[in-house]
């Protein structure tokens, strides 16, 4: 009886561990996708961008289904950005917000007041 209970508990722990590992893998994939999209968005939306550096360690997933990633441009750590994305059922959604400092490079004319994706 005790052996049966031990096997059931071990099996349950393995299933829970596997489920958590799958969830962590999906989260990492979403973050990687968001980081790539963020880089593309910065190049598309702003003039004079020579280099975009994404901070690979920084990301935040909010309880309301958002994901934000950040970095800096042109090797200037004062020119930071933070881009927020909506997480949807089937993956990463569109960018919903961009936060930049006042001295960030100029927005391209075709992308004023909107996010060119």
mmCIF file with all atom_site columns, C-alpha atoms in Angstrom, residues 17-82:
data_model
loop_
_atom_site.group_PDB
_atom_site.id
_atom_site.type_symbol
_atom_site.label_atom_id
_atom_site.label_alt_id
_atom_site.label_comp_id
_atom_site.label_asym_id
_atom_site.label_entity_id
_atom_site.label_seq_id
_atom_site.pdbx_PDB_ins_code
_atom_site.Cartn_x
_atom_site.Cartn_y
_atom_site.Cartn_z
_atom_site.occupancy
_atom_site.B_iso_or_equiv
_atom_site.pdbx_formal_charge
_atom_site.auth_seq_id
_atom_site.auth_comp_id
_atom_site.auth_asym_id
_atom_site.auth_atom_id
_atom_site.pdbx_PDB_model_num
ATOM 1  C CA . UNK A 1 17 ? 7.249  19.389 -13.020 1.00 0.00 ? 17 UNK A CA 1
ATOM 2  C CA . UNK A 1 18 ? 6.735  18.673 -16.715 1.00 0.00 ? 18 UNK A CA 1
ATOM 3  C CA . UNK A 1 19 ? 3.816  21.076 -16.885 1.00 0.00 ? 19 UNK A CA 1
ATOM 4  C CA . UNK A 1 20 ? 5.853  23.830 -15.220 1.00 0.00 ? 20 UNK A CA 1
ATOM 5  C CA . UNK A 1 21 ? 8.788  23.220 -17.587 1.00 0.00 ? 21 UNK A CA 1
ATOM 6  C CA . UNK A 1 22 ? 6.510  23.547 -20.623 1.00 0.00 ? 22 UNK A CA 1
ATOM 7  C CA . UNK A 1 23 ? 5.122  26.824 -19.247 1.00 0.00 ? 23 UNK A CA 1
ATOM 8  C CA . UNK A 1 24 ? 8.635  28.173 -18.671 1.00 0.00 ? 24 UNK A CA 1
ATOM 9  C CA . UNK A 1 25 ? 9.687  27.147 -22.202 1.00 0.00 ? 25 UNK A CA 1
ATOM 10 C CA . UNK A 1 26 ? 6.683  28.963 -23.709 1.00 0.00 ? 26 UNK A CA 1
ATOM 11 C CA . UNK A 1 27 ? 7.496  32.072 -21.659 1.00 0.00 ? 27 UNK A CA 1
ATOM 12 C CA . UNK A 1 28 ? 11.096 32.066 -22.895 1.00 0.00 ? 28 UNK A CA 1
ATOM 13 C CA . UNK A 1 29 ? 9.916  31.709 -26.502 1.00 0.00 ? 29 UNK A CA 1
ATOM 14 C CA . UNK A 1 30 ? 7.510  34.663 -26.070 1.00 0.00 ? 30 UNK A CA 1
ATOM 15 C CA . UNK A 1 31 ? 10.293 36.813 -24.618 1.00 0.00 ? 31 UNK A CA 1
ATOM 16 C CA . UNK A 1 32 ? 12.652 35.965 -27.500 1.00 0.00 ? 32 UNK A CA 1
ATOM 17 C CA . UNK A 1 33 ? 9.941  36.819 -30.033 1.00 0.00 ? 33 UNK A CA 1
ATOM 18 C CA . UNK A 1 34 ? 9.187  40.110 -28.253 1.00 0.00 ? 34 UNK A CA 1
ATOM 19 C CA . UNK A 1 35 ? 12.874 41.044 -28.182 1.00 0.00 ? 35 UNK A CA 1
ATOM 20 C CA . UNK A 1 36 ? 13.193 40.457 -31.947 1.00 0.00 ? 36 UNK A CA 1
ATOM 21 C CA . UNK A 1 37 ? 10.000 42.421 -32.674 1.00 0.00 ? 37 UNK A CA 1
ATOM 22 C CA . UNK A 1 38 ? 11.158 45.264 -30.411 1.00 0.00 ? 38 UNK A CA 1
ATOM 23 C CA . UNK A 1 39 ? 14.394 45.584 -32.364 1.00 0.00 ? 39 UNK A CA 1
ATOM 24 C CA . UNK A 1 40 ? 12.476 45.694 -35.674 1.00 0.00 ? 40 UNK A CA 1
ATOM 25 C CA . UNK A 1 41 ? 10.013 48.267 -34.313 1.00 0.00 ? 41 UNK A CA 1
ATOM 26 C CA . UNK A 1 42 ? 12.779 50.631 -33.188 1.00 0.00 ? 42 UNK A CA 1
ATOM 27 C CA . UNK A 1 43 ? 14.431 50.478 -36.635 1.00 0.00 ? 43 UNK A CA 1
ATOM 28 C CA . UNK A 1 44 ? 11.073 51.057 -38.387 1.00 0.00 ? 44 UNK A CA 1
ATOM 29 C CA . UNK A 1 45 ? 9.836  53.914 -36.198 1.00 0.00 ? 45 UNK A CA 1
ATOM 30 C CA . UNK A 1 46 ? 12.872 56.134 -35.558 1.00 0.00 ? 46 UNK A CA 1
ATOM 31 C CA . UNK A 1 47 ? 15.433 57.925 -37.738 1.00 0.00 ? 47 UNK A CA 1
ATOM 32 C CA . UNK A 1 48 ? 19.183 57.663 -37.293 1.00 0.00 ? 48 UNK A CA 1
ATOM 33 C CA . UNK A 1 49 ? 19.183 54.263 -35.631 1.00 0.00 ? 49 UNK A CA 1
ATOM 34 C CA . UNK A 1 50 ? 22.509 52.575 -36.340 1.00 0.00 ? 50 UNK A CA 1
ATOM 35 C CA . UNK A 1 51 ? 22.410 49.897 -33.658 1.00 0.00 ? 51 UNK A CA 1
ATOM 36 C CA . UNK A 1 52 ? 19.736 48.501 -31.342 1.00 0.00 ? 52 UNK A CA 1
ATOM 37 C CA . UNK A 1 53 ? 20.862 46.656 -28.224 1.00 0.00 ? 53 UNK A CA 1
ATOM 38 C CA . UNK A 1 54 ? 18.207 44.600 -26.458 1.00 0.00 ? 54 UNK A CA 1
ATOM 39 C CA . UNK A 1 55 ? 18.754 43.926 -22.767 1.00 0.00 ? 55 UNK A CA 1
ATOM 40 C CA . UNK A 1 56 ? 18.334 40.131 -22.836 1.00 0.00 ? 56 UNK A CA 1
ATOM 41 C CA . UNK A 1 57 ? 17.917 39.853 -19.059 1.00 0.00 ? 57 UNK A CA 1
ATOM 42 C CA . UNK A 1 58 ? 15.239 42.540 -18.770 1.00 0.00 ? 58 UNK A CA 1
ATOM 43 C CA . UNK A 1 59 ? 11.652 41.598 -19.453 1.00 0.00 ? 59 UNK A CA 1
ATOM 44 C CA . UNK A 1 60 ? 8.480  41.838 -17.451 1.00 0.00 ? 60 UNK A CA 1
ATOM 45 C CA . UNK A 1 61 ? 5.296  39.824 -17.785 1.00 0.00 ? 61 UNK A CA 1
ATOM 46 C CA . UNK A 1 62 ? 2.311  41.525 -16.197 1.00 0.00 ? 62 UNK A CA 1
ATOM 47 C CA . UNK A 1 63 ? -0.669 39.755 -14.609 1.00 0.00 ? 63 UNK A CA 1
ATOM 48 C CA . UNK A 1 64 ? -2.998 41.439 -17.114 1.00 0.00 ? 64 UNK A CA 1
ATOM 49 C CA . UNK A 1 65 ? -1.376 39.695 -20.095 1.00 0.00 ? 65 UNK A CA 1
ATOM 50 C CA . UNK A 1 66 ? 1.322  42.142 -21.105 1.00 0.00 ? 66 UNK A CA 1
ATOM 51 C CA . UNK A 1 67 ? 5.005  41.707 -21.821 1.00 0.00 ? 67 UNK A CA 1
ATOM 52 C CA . UNK A 1 68 ? 7.556  44.515 -21.919 1.00 0.00 ? 68 UNK A CA 1
ATOM 53 C CA . UNK A 1 69 ? 11.141 44.420 -23.153 1.00 0.00 ? 69 UNK A CA 1
ATOM 54 C CA . UNK A 1 70 ? 13.753 47.141 -23.300 1.00 0.00 ? 70 UNK A CA 1
ATOM 55 C CA . UNK A 1 71 ? 17.173 48.196 -24.452 1.00 0.00 ? 71 UNK A CA 1
ATOM 56 C CA . UNK A 1 72 ? 19.104 51.146 -25.838 1.00 0.00 ? 72 UNK A CA 1
ATOM 57 C CA . UNK A 1 73 ? 20.201 52.484 -29.240 1.00 0.00 ? 73 UNK A CA 1
ATOM 58 C CA . UNK A 1 74 ? 23.436 53.574 -30.930 1.00 0.00 ? 74 UNK A CA 1
ATOM 59 C CA . UNK A 1 75 ? 25.615 52.321 -28.047 1.00 0.00 ? 75 UNK A CA 1
ATOM 60 C CA . UNK A 1 76 ? 24.294 55.159 -25.846 1.00 0.00 ? 76 UNK A CA 1
ATOM 61 C CA . UNK A 1 77 ? 22.918 53.753 -22.595 1.00 0.00 ? 77 UNK A CA 1
ATOM 62 C CA . UNK A 1 78 ? 20.997 56.998 -21.964 1.00 0.00 ? 78 UNK A CA 1
ATOM 63 C CA . UNK A 1 79 ? 18.905 56.420 -25.125 1.00 0.00 ? 79 UNK A CA 1
ATOM 64 C CA . UNK A 1 80 ? 16.766 53.691 -23.631 1.00 0.00 ? 80 UNK A CA 1
ATOM 65 C CA . UNK A 1 81 ? 13.415 52.362 -24.778 1.00 0.00 ? 81 UNK A CA 1
ATOM 66 C CA . UNK A 1 82 ? 10.786 50.052 -23.406 1.00 0.00 ? 82 UNK A CA 1
#
